[in-house]
XYZ file of C-alpha atoms in Angstrom:
754
model
C 8.006 -7.534 -2.581
C 9.651 -10.874 -2.192
C 9.766 -12.522 -5.631
C 12.666 -14.415 -7.103
C 12.526 -12.284 -10.220
C 13.853 -9.366 -8.167
C 16.489 -11.238 -6.189
C 19.261 -9.378 -7.965
C 18.146 -6.100 -6.389
C 18.217 -6.996 -2.713
C 21.497 -5.256 -2.157
C 19.862 -1.895 -2.724
C 16.625 -2.000 -0.962
C 15.206 -1.354 2.432
C 15.476 -4.665 4.168
C 11.848 -5.767 3.873
C 11.582 -5.523 0.124
C 13.012 -8.911 -0.743
C 11.456 -11.506 1.458
C 9.285 -14.476 0.741
C 6.167 -14.924 2.875
C 5.296 -18.577 3.459
C 2.603 -18.083 6.103
C 1.374 -15.227 8.271
C 4.317 -13.995 10.289
C 6.871 -16.253 8.573
C 9.480 -14.370 6.579
C 12.379 -15.831 4.658
C 15.082 -13.509 3.418
C 16.627 -13.922 0.003
C 20.174 -13.193 -1.049
C 21.390 -10.909 -3.786
C 22.499 -12.543 -6.984
C 24.834 -9.790 -8.012
C 24.711 -7.148 -10.668
C 21.865 -7.259 -13.151
C 21.883 -7.110 -16.921
C 23.028 -3.738 -18.143
C 20.948 -2.806 -21.132
C 24.133 -2.614 -23.179
C 22.256 -2.263 -26.445
C 20.641 0.985 -25.340
C 23.871 2.290 -23.852
C 25.687 1.444 -27.080
C 23.064 3.382 -29.018
C 23.492 6.408 -26.768
C 27.254 6.310 -27.009
C 26.951 6.003 -30.759
C 24.834 9.155 -30.836
C 27.142 11.152 -28.590
C 30.485 9.443 -29.012
C 32.175 7.223 -26.466
C 34.501 9.968 -25.326
C 31.616 12.320 -24.633
C 31.836 14.409 -27.817
C 28.491 14.603 -29.599
C 28.326 12.917 -32.994
C 27.995 15.633 -35.673
C 25.022 13.879 -37.258
C 23.048 13.878 -34.007
C 20.904 16.637 -32.533
C 19.228 17.548 -29.260
C 15.910 16.599 -30.836
C 17.210 13.085 -31.469
C 18.268 12.751 -27.849
C 14.911 14.070 -26.648
C 13.097 11.528 -28.824
C 15.317 8.718 -27.536
C 14.624 9.673 -23.932
C 10.924 10.463 -23.946
C 9.531 8.042 -26.513
C 6.530 6.263 -24.939
C 7.412 7.523 -21.452
C 4.564 8.231 -19.048
C 4.426 11.952 -18.315
C 4.109 12.867 -14.628
C 2.838 16.215 -13.350
C 4.961 16.927 -10.285
C 3.759 20.537 -10.041
C 7.260 21.906 -10.458
C 7.911 25.413 -9.214
C 9.728 28.146 -11.151
C 12.944 27.388 -9.249
C 12.827 23.788 -10.543
C 12.942 24.674 -14.222
C 16.680 24.059 -14.571
C 16.897 21.009 -12.309
C 17.967 17.595 -13.581
C 17.174 14.651 -11.302
C 16.572 10.927 -11.687
C 14.938 8.994 -8.870
C 15.485 5.268 -9.379
C 13.919 2.326 -7.607
C 16.863 0.053 -8.350
C 19.238 0.145 -11.320
C 19.873 2.565 -14.147
C 18.144 0.629 -16.930
C 16.392 1.147 -20.243
C 15.462 4.747 -20.978
C 16.871 5.762 -17.585
C 20.341 5.277 -19.082
C 19.669 7.410 -22.129
C 17.963 10.055 -20.007
C 20.933 10.123 -17.679
C 23.372 10.573 -20.526
C 21.208 13.295 -22.060
C 21.209 15.169 -18.756
C 24.951 14.765 -18.313
C 25.513 16.425 -21.680
C 23.557 19.475 -20.465
C 25.771 20.028 -17.439
C 27.957 23.137 -17.672
C 31.075 21.087 -16.964
C 30.328 18.899 -19.998
C 30.729 21.894 -22.295
C 34.453 22.091 -21.688
C 35.474 18.485 -21.127
C 34.647 14.941 -22.047
C 31.718 13.366 -20.236
C 33.986 10.581 -19.029
C 36.120 13.178 -17.239
C 33.254 14.383 -15.024
C 33.284 13.512 -11.340
C 30.633 11.680 -9.294
C 30.061 11.976 -5.538
C 28.537 8.856 -3.993
C 26.586 9.608 -0.787
C 26.493 6.478 1.367
C 24.668 7.614 4.509
C 21.613 5.386 3.795
C 23.735 2.294 4.448
C 25.340 3.563 7.622
C 22.959 1.675 9.937
C 23.168 -1.673 8.155
C 24.782 -4.576 9.949
C 26.458 -5.661 6.719
C 28.129 -2.242 6.390
C 30.183 -2.829 9.563
C 30.017 -6.435 10.668
C 32.514 -8.702 8.923
C 30.643 -11.731 10.282
C 27.425 -10.681 8.557
C 26.938 -12.970 5.508
C 26.380 -9.905 3.309
C 29.579 -8.143 4.354
C 31.550 -9.951 1.660
C 29.118 -9.411 -1.231
C 31.113 -8.968 -4.432
C 29.056 -5.922 -5.420
C 28.534 -4.710 -1.871
C 29.713 -1.636 -0.062
C 31.211 -1.558 3.439
C 32.930 0.972 5.670
C 36.242 -0.046 4.145
C 35.457 1.960 1.017
C 34.851 5.180 2.924
C 38.092 7.216 2.796
C 39.440 8.035 6.232
C 36.284 6.953 8.042
C 36.086 8.760 11.374
C 33.689 6.197 12.862
C 35.608 3.045 13.748
C 34.137 -0.414 13.411
C 35.207 -1.275 16.956
C 33.158 1.669 18.227
C 30.068 0.623 16.292
C 30.354 -2.901 17.654
C 30.552 -1.568 21.206
C 27.721 0.968 20.807
C 25.387 -1.625 19.288
C 26.377 -4.497 21.600
C 27.716 -6.594 18.803
C 25.764 -5.023 15.892
C 22.377 -5.799 17.453
C 19.310 -3.918 16.200
C 20.952 -2.825 12.956
C 19.208 -2.666 9.585
C 19.219 -5.724 7.353
C 20.135 -6.059 3.685
C 23.303 -4.690 2.143
C 24.445 -1.590 0.307
C 25.294 -1.765 -3.360
C 28.513 -0.309 -4.720
C 27.206 2.005 -7.404
C 30.517 2.112 -9.224
C 29.620 -1.389 -10.433
C 26.399 -0.244 -12.129
C 27.192 -0.408 -15.841
C 24.956 2.608 -16.410
C 27.657 4.580 -14.640
C 30.689 2.352 -14.971
C 30.196 2.145 -18.704
C 30.844 5.877 -18.898
C 33.115 6.650 -15.955
C 36.184 4.860 -14.702
C 36.881 4.235 -11.026
C 38.833 7.463 -10.609
C 35.689 9.488 -11.299
C 34.000 8.341 -8.074
C 34.336 9.612 -4.517
C 32.567 7.883 -1.624
C 31.313 9.898 1.322
C 29.082 9.574 4.346
C 28.176 13.063 5.480
C 27.408 11.868 8.992
C 30.694 9.992 9.208
C 32.582 13.021 7.943
C 30.896 15.579 10.185
C 29.662 13.922 13.377
C 31.492 14.070 16.661
C 32.219 10.821 18.451
C 29.432 11.636 20.921
C 26.934 12.191 18.126
C 27.954 8.978 16.399
C 27.580 7.023 19.621
C 24.148 8.577 20.196
C 22.960 7.602 16.724
C 24.005 3.973 16.982
C 22.695 3.612 20.533
C 19.340 5.073 19.483
C 19.098 2.653 16.570
C 20.299 -0.409 18.447
C 19.122 0.049 22.031
C 16.559 2.845 21.974
C 18.723 5.106 24.138
C 17.735 8.737 23.626
C 20.552 11.152 22.667
C 21.881 13.453 25.386
C 23.906 15.590 22.979
C 22.770 17.987 20.223
C 22.253 15.986 17.037
C 23.098 18.647 14.463
C 26.360 20.271 13.437
C 27.291 23.876 14.130
C 27.552 26.313 11.241
C 31.294 26.625 11.938
C 31.963 22.901 11.568
C 34.933 22.585 9.163
C 33.245 19.698 7.337
C 30.866 22.212 5.748
C 33.701 23.861 3.853
C 35.175 20.494 2.925
C 31.837 19.303 1.551
C 31.359 22.548 -0.363
C 34.758 22.039 -1.981
C 33.797 18.481 -2.925
C 30.550 19.677 -4.516
C 32.476 22.279 -6.520
C 34.597 19.489 -7.980
C 31.784 17.115 -9.009
C 28.977 17.271 -11.547
C 26.851 14.374 -10.310
C 25.652 13.381 -6.845
C 24.422 9.813 -6.456
C 22.666 9.010 -3.155
C 22.526 5.291 -2.423
C 19.705 3.044 -1.225
C 19.109 1.893 2.316
C 17.466 3.811 5.152
C 15.633 6.965 3.989
C 15.264 8.313 7.524
C 18.988 8.524 8.203
C 19.599 10.245 4.856
C 16.665 12.617 5.363
C 17.964 13.399 8.837
C 21.425 14.153 7.459
C 20.047 16.382 4.681
C 17.486 18.288 6.739
C 18.363 18.119 10.438
C 21.945 17.064 11.079
C 23.628 19.143 8.361
C 20.908 21.242 6.686
C 23.565 23.548 5.261
C 24.788 20.662 3.119
C 21.294 19.689 2.010
C 20.760 23.285 0.893
C 24.071 23.241 -0.991
C 22.956 20.197 -2.958
C 19.502 21.656 -3.636
C 20.773 25.036 -4.804
C 23.303 23.501 -7.166
C 20.720 21.110 -8.617
C 18.222 23.937 -9.132
C 20.867 26.070 -10.827
C 21.524 23.302 -13.343
C 25.131 22.844 -12.200
C 24.630 19.503 -10.443
C 22.754 16.385 -11.525
C 21.089 14.460 -8.694
C 20.773 10.701 -9.040
C 19.067 8.697 -6.312
C 18.451 5.028 -5.764
C 15.676 3.784 -3.444
C 16.225 5.667 -0.160
C 18.401 8.159 -2.018
C 15.401 8.917 -4.224
C 12.938 9.097 -1.355
C 14.906 11.564 0.761
C 15.339 13.955 -2.168
C 11.661 13.866 -3.139
C 9.029 15.934 -1.348
C 8.439 13.370 1.405
C 9.836 10.029 2.527
C 6.924 9.056 4.779
C 6.111 6.125 2.473
C 7.961 3.358 4.299
C 7.796 0.935 7.234
C 11.438 -0.162 7.026
C 13.286 2.243 9.381
C 13.230 2.031 13.147
C 10.459 4.473 14.231
C 12.798 6.036 16.787
C 14.716 7.769 14.005
C 11.545 9.489 12.827
C 10.293 10.238 16.333
C 13.542 11.453 17.906
C 15.855 12.691 15.166
C 13.259 13.900 12.676
C 10.653 14.978 15.242
C 7.998 13.586 12.938
C 9.107 15.646 9.940
C 9.779 13.494 6.864
C 10.021 16.373 4.407
C 12.595 15.726 1.712
C 14.633 18.070 -0.476
C 11.675 18.317 -2.911
C 13.913 18.221 -5.977
C 11.003 16.849 -8.025
C 8.283 19.269 -7.021
C 5.357 17.579 -5.285
C 6.360 14.050 -6.265
C 7.187 11.433 -3.627
C 8.772 8.102 -4.532
C 7.619 4.701 -3.302
C 10.332 2.385 -4.673
C 10.350 -1.416 -5.123
C 6.677 -1.524 -6.059
C 6.417 -5.162 -7.095
C 2.912 -6.196 -6.002
C 0.026 -4.082 -4.651
C 1.286 -3.920 -1.058
C 1.935 -0.169 -1.214
C -0.926 0.783 -3.547
C -3.507 1.859 -0.970
C -1.120 3.410 1.622
C 0.666 5.429 -1.059
C -2.522 6.835 -2.547
C -3.989 7.572 0.889
C -0.831 9.353 2.059
C -0.515 11.388 -1.116
C -4.141 12.523 -0.851
C -3.799 13.393 2.823
C -0.567 15.318 2.246
C -1.386 16.930 -1.094
C 1.457 15.161 -2.892
C 1.959 13.003 -5.979
C 2.965 9.496 -4.957
C 4.893 7.566 -7.601
C 4.530 3.772 -7.540
C 7.991 2.888 -8.842
C 8.817 -0.669 -9.799
C 12.359 -2.008 -9.872
C 13.951 -1.098 -13.181
C 11.891 2.117 -13.313
C 12.409 5.664 -12.140
C 11.168 9.232 -12.239
C 13.160 11.816 -14.184
C 12.682 15.568 -14.044
C 14.596 17.250 -16.832
C 14.542 21.044 -16.807
C 10.845 21.505 -16.153
C 9.464 18.193 -17.425
C 8.941 15.032 -15.375
C 8.397 11.575 -16.829
C 8.927 7.903 -16.062
C 12.097 6.194 -17.263
C 13.379 2.644 -17.207
C 12.534 -0.705 -18.754
C 8.869 0.174 -19.267
C 8.925 3.896 -18.478
C 5.648 3.511 -16.634
C 4.373 3.834 -13.095
C 3.265 0.590 -11.453
C -0.316 -0.624 -11.727
C -2.771 1.352 -9.614
C -6.150 -0.154 -8.665
C -7.582 3.345 -8.443
C -7.033 3.823 -12.159
C -9.891 1.343 -12.587
C -13.596 2.333 -12.312
C -14.163 -0.484 -9.810
C -12.058 1.110 -7.045
C -12.629 4.455 -5.367
C -9.877 6.156 -3.377
C -12.250 8.586 -1.592
C -14.058 5.620 -0.031
C -10.824 4.159 1.393
C -9.754 7.627 2.466
C -12.871 7.927 4.608
C -11.947 4.699 6.394
C -8.488 6.060 7.239
C -9.979 9.357 8.417
C -12.289 7.495 10.780
C -9.513 5.263 12.123
C -7.111 8.119 12.841
C -9.461 10.919 13.900
C -8.968 10.264 17.628
C -5.921 8.022 17.557
C -2.668 9.150 19.193
C 0.326 6.875 18.487
C 2.296 5.625 21.471
C 5.815 6.866 22.010
C 7.939 5.016 21.231
C 5.736 3.371 18.619
C 7.288 -0.068 18.857
C 5.636 -3.472 18.479
C 6.750 -6.265 20.795
C 4.203 -9.045 20.174
C 2.574 -10.855 17.274
C -1.139 -11.015 16.631
C -2.504 -14.514 17.333
C -3.000 -16.679 14.259
C -6.506 -17.700 15.337
C -9.263 -15.076 14.887
C -9.912 -13.144 18.090
C -13.652 -12.567 17.773
C -14.927 -12.932 21.347
C -17.557 -10.279 22.159
C -21.126 -9.974 23.438
C -22.378 -9.792 19.850
C -21.089 -13.334 19.357
C -23.098 -15.490 21.718
C -22.636 -19.129 22.635
C -25.702 -19.902 20.509
C -24.697 -17.796 17.465
C -23.982 -19.717 14.269
C -22.395 -17.930 11.317
C -20.499 -18.764 8.187
C -18.917 -15.833 6.380
C -17.391 -16.506 2.971
C -14.911 -14.618 0.850
C -16.514 -15.857 -2.347
C -18.727 -18.948 -1.995
C -19.445 -22.033 0.089
C -18.306 -24.640 -2.438
C -15.121 -25.960 -0.856
C -15.663 -29.425 0.656
C -14.324 -28.334 4.031
C -16.642 -25.307 4.007
C -19.579 -27.631 3.332
C -18.519 -29.857 6.199
C -18.401 -26.795 8.425
C -21.907 -25.811 7.335
C -23.174 -29.298 8.075
C -21.683 -29.011 11.548
C -23.718 -25.843 12.099
C -26.866 -27.618 10.935
C -26.194 -30.424 13.375
C -26.081 -27.886 16.202
C -29.345 -26.238 15.245
C -32.495 -27.367 17.032
C -34.728 -29.585 14.933
C -37.807 -27.570 14.054
C -40.281 -26.959 11.281
C -38.281 -24.204 9.639
C -36.496 -25.607 6.598
C -36.211 -22.688 4.204
C -33.382 -20.384 3.132
C -34.042 -16.657 2.833
C -31.662 -14.882 0.447
C -31.329 -11.089 0.745
C -30.198 -9.572 -2.559
C -30.019 -5.875 -1.635
C -26.235 -5.759 -2.123
C -26.753 -6.678 -5.792
C -29.148 -3.794 -6.355
C -26.508 -1.423 -7.774
C -24.783 -3.976 -10.014
C -25.044 -3.501 -13.780
C -25.277 -7.238 -14.459
C -28.278 -7.426 -12.123
C -30.377 -5.131 -14.370
C -28.852 -4.741 -17.818
C -29.780 -7.540 -20.201
C -26.988 -6.397 -22.540
C -24.401 -7.244 -19.888
C -22.971 -10.715 -20.699
C -23.159 -11.691 -17.029
C -26.906 -10.990 -16.878
C -27.764 -14.325 -18.427
C -25.296 -16.471 -16.491
C -26.945 -19.703 -15.372
C -25.284 -19.369 -11.973
C -25.934 -15.646 -11.579
C -28.619 -13.578 -9.852
C -30.560 -10.908 -11.746
C -33.716 -8.936 -11.109
C -35.803 -11.519 -12.967
C -34.800 -14.702 -11.157
C -34.707 -12.794 -7.865
C -38.369 -11.854 -8.411
C -37.924 -8.130 -7.756
C -40.795 -5.697 -8.102
C -38.717 -2.659 -9.089
C -39.183 -1.623 -12.722
C -36.176 -2.139 -14.946
C -37.354 0.902 -16.902
C -37.042 3.062 -13.772
C -33.468 1.872 -13.268
C -32.516 2.382 -16.908
C -33.924 5.920 -17.043
C -32.490 6.985 -13.682
C -28.998 5.790 -14.654
C -29.041 6.951 -18.278
C -28.831 3.414 -19.596
C -27.204 1.691 -16.583
C -24.226 4.051 -16.569
C -22.172 4.302 -13.390
C -23.405 0.995 -12.009
C -21.160 -1.427 -10.112
C -19.203 -3.999 -12.094
C -19.173 -7.745 -11.505
C -22.004 -10.190 -10.985
C -23.648 -11.935 -8.058
C -23.543 -15.705 -7.723
C -26.732 -17.694 -7.256
C -25.946 -20.201 -4.503
C -28.807 -22.586 -5.212
C -28.276 -22.434 -8.980
C -24.959 -24.261 -8.821
C -24.106 -26.612 -5.990
C -26.473 -25.204 -3.375
C -26.209 -25.926 0.331
C -26.188 -29.381 1.946
C -29.734 -30.371 2.856
C -31.408 -27.469 1.068
C -32.657 -28.023 -2.506
C -33.196 -25.058 -4.816
C -36.964 -24.960 -4.263
C -36.609 -23.968 -0.590
C -34.672 -20.785 -1.429
C -36.591 -17.497 -1.391
C -35.042 -14.295 -2.753
C -36.019 -10.889 -1.413
C -34.805 -7.312 -1.110
C -36.003 -4.983 1.636
C -35.277 -1.929 -0.498
C -37.138 -3.402 -3.460
C -40.196 -4.130 -1.318
C -40.242 -1.021 0.852
C -38.684 1.946 -0.957
C -40.928 4.284 -2.940
C -40.276 4.896 -6.636
C -38.992 8.357 -5.693
C -36.489 6.832 -3.270
C -35.414 4.281 -5.872
C -34.927 6.950 -8.506
C -32.918 9.034 -6.022
C -30.738 6.029 -5.177
C -29.873 5.240 -8.778
C -29.175 8.887 -9.610
C -26.866 9.087 -6.599
C -25.030 5.946 -7.707
C -24.867 6.806 -11.385
C -24.381 10.566 -11.378
C -23.567 11.537 -7.802
C -26.770 13.586 -7.478
C -27.736 14.108 -3.835
C -31.196 12.729 -2.985
C -33.967 15.315 -2.727
C -36.319 12.918 -0.937
C -36.183 11.461 2.551
C -34.043 8.310 2.375
C -33.965 7.363 6.045
C -37.512 6.207 6.706
C -40.231 3.979 5.293
C -43.356 5.473 3.746
C -45.266 2.252 4.362
C -43.832 0.133 7.227
C -46.334 -2.622 6.548
C -44.192 -3.552 3.540
C -42.023 -5.575 5.907
C -44.752 -7.973 6.975
C -44.214 -10.387 4.105
C -40.439 -10.182 4.539
C -40.754 -10.899 8.248
C -42.929 -13.897 7.446
C -40.252 -15.245 5.104
C -37.693 -14.775 7.870
C -39.906 -16.588 10.348
C -40.166 -19.584 8.017
C -36.408 -19.817 7.438
C -33.703 -21.562 9.398
C -30.900 -20.146 7.230
C -30.365 -16.552 6.140
C -28.011 -15.869 3.210
C -26.928 -12.262 2.632
C -25.493 -12.017 -0.856
C -22.510 -10.125 -2.174
C -22.373 -6.779 -3.941
C -22.233 -3.236 -2.563
C -21.661 -3.325 1.191
C -22.367 0.386 1.752
C -25.808 0.102 0.179
C -26.389 -3.103 2.105
C -25.442 -1.329 5.319
C -27.778 1.555 4.521
C -30.748 -0.742 3.921
C -30.397 -2.817 7.080
C -29.008 -0.194 9.467
C -30.905 2.901 8.327
C -33.961 1.942 6.299
C -35.238 -1.214 8.056
C -33.508 -1.337 11.480
C -36.485 -3.063 13.137
C -36.297 -5.961 10.681
C -32.540 -6.126 11.220
C -33.037 -6.360 14.972
C -35.350 -9.329 14.475
C -32.878 -11.222 12.319
C -29.889 -10.468 14.571
C -31.838 -11.623 17.625
C -32.595 -14.905 15.898
C -28.941 -15.347 14.990
C -27.934 -14.727 18.609
C -30.463 -17.179 20.016
C -29.294 -19.889 17.601
C -32.563 -20.314 15.674
C -31.147 -18.764 12.484
C -27.865 -19.614 10.782
C -26.343 -16.498 9.182
C -24.478 -16.994 5.906
C -22.717 -14.039 4.338
C -20.876 -13.891 1.038
C -18.602 -10.999 0.094
C -20.474 -7.846 1.118
C -22.826 -9.938 3.251
C -19.841 -11.311 5.157
C -18.377 -7.841 5.660
C -21.660 -6.439 7.008
C -21.846 -9.167 9.659
C -18.499 -8.117 11.138
C -17.469 -5.326 13.478
C -16.993 -2.823 10.636
C -17.369 -2.610 6.866
C -14.804 0.180 6.528
C -12.250 -1.761 4.485
C -13.563 -1.593 0.959
C -12.762 0.444 -2.145
C -15.669 -0.744 -4.284
C -18.557 1.622 -3.383
C -18.761 5.253 -4.402
C -18.064 7.454 -1.411
C -21.375 9.312 -1.882
C -23.283 6.290 -0.591
C -21.327 6.361 2.658
C -21.599 10.121 3.033
C -25.243 10.693 2.039
C -27.000 7.471 3.014
C -24.950 6.233 5.985
C -23.704 9.618 7.191
C -20.227 8.120 7.526
C -21.335 5.193 9.714
C -19.302 2.080 8.869
C -20.221 0.035 11.923
C -21.201 -3.530 11.024
C -23.828 -5.732 12.631
C -21.268 -7.166 15.054
C -22.547 -10.723 14.680
C -18.963 -11.992 14.471
C -17.951 -10.210 17.656
C -14.731 -8.229 17.405
C -13.862 -9.707 14.006
C -14.151 -7.772 10.762
C -13.846 -9.462 7.392
C -11.755 -8.446 4.414
C -12.745 -10.918 1.652
C -10.872 -11.733 -1.587
C -7.577 -11.526 0.286
C -4.567 -12.377 -1.855
C -1.248 -13.405 -0.339
C 0.292 -12.572 -3.703
C -0.949 -9.018 -4.314
C -1.353 -8.061 -0.620
C -3.597 -5.136 -1.523
C -5.222 -4.793 1.911
C -2.222 -5.979 3.938
C -0.856 -2.717 5.385
C -4.278 -1.080 5.574
C -5.797 -3.880 7.649
C -2.929 -3.757 10.162
C -3.030 0.021 10.478
C -6.815 0.199 10.780
C -7.040 -2.518 13.432
C -4.216 -0.928 15.412
C -5.629 2.609 15.269
C -9.232 1.666 16.046
C -8.304 -0.925 18.674
C -10.302 -3.860 19.946
C -10.838 -5.301 16.497
C -9.365 -8.220 14.581
C -9.455 -7.843 10.812
C -9.455 -11.294 9.246
C -8.231 -11.538 5.675
C -10.245 -14.273 3.950
C -8.881 -15.871 0.812
C -11.303 -17.036 -1.844
C -12.552 -20.513 -1.000
C -12.238 -19.891 2.739
C -14.945 -19.152 5.290
C -15.003 -17.832 8.834
C -17.325 -20.074 10.800
C -18.517 -19.246 14.313
C -20.236 -21.392 16.920
C -20.000 -21.951 20.687
C -18.763 -18.361 21.041
C -15.591 -18.778 18.977
C -14.607 -18.569 15.329
C -12.217 -20.442 13.068
C -11.245 -20.425 9.420
C -12.358 -23.353 7.315
C -12.297 -24.019 3.599
C -9.616 -24.126 0.955
C -6.573 -22.995 2.977
C -7.985 -22.888 6.530
C -5.633 -19.975 7.252
C -6.128 -16.265 7.541
C -4.427 -14.154 4.892
C -0.737 -13.445 5.452
C 0.181 -10.010 6.747
C 3.411 -8.047 6.884
C 3.132 -5.835 9.953
C 1.245 -7.897 12.538
C 4.324 -9.228 14.311
C 6.978 -7.793 16.581
C 9.458 -5.307 15.165
C 12.458 -6.723 13.370
C 14.910 -5.230 10.871
C 12.930 -3.804 7.979
C 9.499 -4.362 9.552
C 8.200 -1.583 11.788
C 4.462 -0.909 11.816
C 5.071 2.094 14.035
C 6.959 3.928 11.285
C 4.088 4.002 8.773
C 1.558 4.303 11.615
C 3.251 7.544 12.707
C 3.092 8.858 9.146
C -0.622 8.136 8.866
C -1.388 9.626 12.262
C 0.419 12.870 11.433
C -1.385 13.043 8.088
C -4.853 12.819 9.631
C -4.217 14.310 13.051
């Protein structure tokens, strides 16, 4: 997530969550600034209500506590089962803040042990297995070993695993996880209620594993050596009884942050008896479960939502099973949600697995309190979700993932040893030596982009053609293209059905859509209306739409009803009633030396030129390949020119399913390259998805284009020109390193769609 605002949390998180990205493949780690502000005002209010010693104030009531906890909290339906109706759990991303503190105290008061003693006399068991594979947990030379608020092996009582052994097994702590573990006794949300004597630290693996098992774990993590001993404990292991006794003496279990795979392995595979002990006590209402980051993930329904752990843990120890304790019904936590990096993967995974993914920002958490689940924290809200907006459609992205993973089998081990080249790798027969293309994220206005266009013009043979043909089909489903009430309709630099000279009746569109309902948002820029193109004045631009010219009124009505209401077409949509309609369009193409394919809806654009008028498309692609036609694409037009137009969330999925029959193959004019426009190095919305898709499909390079940049191709190769002259930064396109393992999330996706 990598912003300075969250620096204080680095000690808790999986190692990739606090890094700054300067350029693609360049990562700079940030230190932890220590404990964060404590929300003392809220804690003071709670203690005032209940009394500092844990005795409820006589003037208070359960209703007052409920109101304090749930006021303005977002309610989450986790599909709790009957056995969950007495459970009390809080899954945090980072610290116990805001309403999470008051919720915690309210839950503590409901514990049976709180009926007979002061709250401050209750005991807390701190489970530290998530930090066991961190370098800073063992290595005194690691800069994070001496963090004031950190946790190391020295705080584990009678640790059976010796630091000298770990150093030997890992060849000097090589291949260990990054980051550092936080000492939860220093969290004021706990420390403000309990003194140090209330806490007991434990690592279940440390307490129960044999020396051979411990060696196998660290050698697997560090060197990739497969275990040769059984990696679970026997039912007669004496540590089971010891752990049961510890659970009988505590009222709260707090699982720390770090590596969710090692904690999930401990709970479900290594010592499943102990995981069941925790679950049964939580579900009986006797034990409160508190988790932070990895501790939250492993106790939710699934901890697949990560790329931080070494994939070997999931492949070897977990055997691909990332099922958690499911203490919050069907909810799965994705912690440290600071930008949009995890938005698409989380929603895709939850849909594929039938779960409820929770986008949890730092300072927030999910609480389930005796049958009711809700967000708690500073804002008590889930993080922003693009799919909550009408402009983004999860089913459309889901189809792209289904296609990518339908035949894909991940390698074993799924490790990455090389970085993707920084320069676009577009070479392919579809990109000839004569081909000339310029594909833009947004527009062609940047001075360097204009220089690049002029270079293409200089390469083109001097001939009589001097016109620009603009294809506006992608705009056809945009509200601002048709609806005069839309403020963008009358933009001086925008395209609408009037200035594009379309023949389709606005009345037909209005009636078919019930007043332009369900149309695409946004507006389409008119290139010649603003700065134009070098050497081409506005009067040489001709606008046209193949669908406008060739589709029957019945086909048009069917299209708009499909877009607006999801009604399946009852007329043939895959052929032309009158093929001669293309003659005028072909003449315009013949007279043009530049073709501009505008932005808008790429699925509809693909349908028109791949399904409806393929013969016309063959003519234009042949001219691009022989160098007589320069292809310019903006937005959707740029995507269509690439290898695939799979990576989009904008169109309704019905267009892909009913008009394209699932075909997302692009025109291939840019060779092996596919474009993902409007790339943001800040939000990183398409970051993980682009890496996973390219890896699963193979033989494709997905180029993230930032606004103001263009991909320009000539002489059989492509480069990025424009504002930044760099492809968008990505997280998982380099070799594995601590906290960055594409194979881990790749395995999760493959198992979800396999």
